[in-house]
C-alpha cells in the first residue's frame, strides 16, 4: 500500500461513526486472537471497506 492509498484509507476510516470504527477494531482484534488473520490493521481495513475498486477508478491502484 503506497502513501496515497494509506492517506485515502485513513480519510475513509474517519468518515465512519465512532461506534462503527469500534466494531471494526473489535472484529480485527478477535480475528487476530483466533489466529484467523495475519495482516496489518490497514490491510484489514482495506478489505473491510472494499476500497480497492475505488482506488482503481481514481488511479490510486
mmCIF file of C-alpha atoms in Angstrom:
data_model
loop_
_atom_site.group_PDB
_atom_site.id
_atom_site.type_symbol
_atom_site.label_atom_id
_atom_site.label_comp_id
_atom_site.label_asym_id
_atom_site.label_seq_id
_atom_site.Cartn_x
_atom_site.Cartn_y
_atom_site.Cartn_z
ATOM 1 C CA UNK A 1 0.000 0.000 0.000
ATOM 2 C CA UNK A 2 1.510 3.312 -1.034
ATOM 3 C CA UNK A 3 1.346 6.618 0.866
ATOM 4 C CA UNK A 4 -1.573 8.000 -1.179
ATOM 5 C CA UNK A 5 -3.582 4.824 -0.570
ATOM 6 C CA UNK A 6 -2.862 4.949 3.168
ATOM 7 C CA UNK A 7 -3.940 8.578 3.314
ATOM 8 C CA UNK A 8 -7.138 7.851 1.408
ATOM 9 C CA UNK A 9 -7.878 4.825 3.593
ATOM 10 C CA UNK A 10 -7.482 6.869 6.771
ATOM 11 C CA UNK A 11 -9.735 9.596 5.364
ATOM 12 C CA UNK A 12 -12.396 6.994 4.564
ATOM 13 C CA UNK A 13 -11.981 5.482 8.035
ATOM 14 C CA UNK A 14 -12.510 8.903 9.629
ATOM 15 C CA UNK A 15 -15.899 9.216 7.895
ATOM 16 C CA UNK A 16 -17.316 6.301 9.868
ATOM 17 C CA UNK A 17 -19.062 6.979 13.153
ATOM 18 C CA UNK A 18 -17.211 6.068 16.325
ATOM 19 C CA UNK A 19 -19.373 3.035 17.113
ATOM 20 C CA UNK A 20 -18.753 1.609 13.622
ATOM 21 C CA UNK A 21 -14.994 2.141 13.957
ATOM 22 C CA UNK A 22 -15.010 0.479 17.374
ATOM 23 C CA UNK A 23 -16.886 -2.512 15.945
ATOM 24 C CA UNK A 24 -14.300 -2.896 13.177
ATOM 25 C CA UNK A 25 -11.416 -2.673 15.660
ATOM 26 C CA UNK A 26 -13.096 -5.297 17.831
ATOM 27 C CA UNK A 27 -13.601 -7.580 14.816
ATOM 28 C CA UNK A 28 -9.937 -7.191 13.859
ATOM 29 C CA UNK A 29 -8.783 -7.958 17.399
ATOM 30 C CA UNK A 30 -10.981 -11.057 17.602
ATOM 31 C CA UNK A 31 -9.699 -12.358 14.275
ATOM 32 C CA UNK A 32 -6.095 -11.796 15.354
ATOM 33 C CA UNK A 33 -6.650 -13.581 18.680
ATOM 34 C CA UNK A 34 -8.273 -16.549 16.972
ATOM 35 C CA UNK A 35 -5.355 -16.873 14.579
ATOM 36 C CA UNK A 36 -7.619 -16.403 11.563
ATOM 37 C CA UNK A 37 -5.892 -13.226 10.470
ATOM 38 C CA UNK A 38 -2.290 -12.485 9.677
ATOM 39 C CA UNK A 39 -2.404 -8.991 8.227
ATOM 40 C CA UNK A 40 -1.974 -5.438 9.437
ATOM 41 C CA UNK A 41 -4.896 -3.343 10.576
ATOM 42 C CA UNK A 42 -4.602 -1.175 7.450
ATOM 43 C CA UNK A 43 -4.796 -4.250 5.217
ATOM 44 C CA UNK A 44 -7.810 -5.430 7.202
ATOM 45 C CA UNK A 45 -9.465 -2.026 6.713
ATOM 46 C CA UNK A 46 -8.707 -2.083 3.001
ATOM 47 C CA UNK A 47 -10.634 -5.351 2.719
ATOM 48 C CA UNK A 48 -13.367 -4.357 5.157
ATOM 49 C CA UNK A 49 -14.068 -1.017 3.468
ATOM 50 C CA UNK A 50 -13.797 -2.566 -0.003
ATOM 51 C CA UNK A 51 -11.782 0.401 -1.195
ATOM 52 C CA UNK A 52 -9.543 -1.176 -3.839
ATOM 53 C CA UNK A 53 -12.171 -0.792 -6.566
ATOM 54 C CA UNK A 54 -12.401 2.906 -5.830
ATOM 55 C CA UNK A 55 -8.615 3.225 -5.959
ATOM 56 C CA UNK A 56 -8.610 1.663 -9.415
ATOM 57 C CA UNK A 57 -11.257 4.136 -10.595
ATOM 58 C CA UNK A 58 -9.353 7.167 -9.363
ATOM 59 C CA UNK A 59 -5.887 5.945 -10.325
ATOM 60 C CA UNK A 60 -4.515 5.152 -6.862
ATOM 61 C CA UNK A 61 -4.103 1.439 -7.545
#
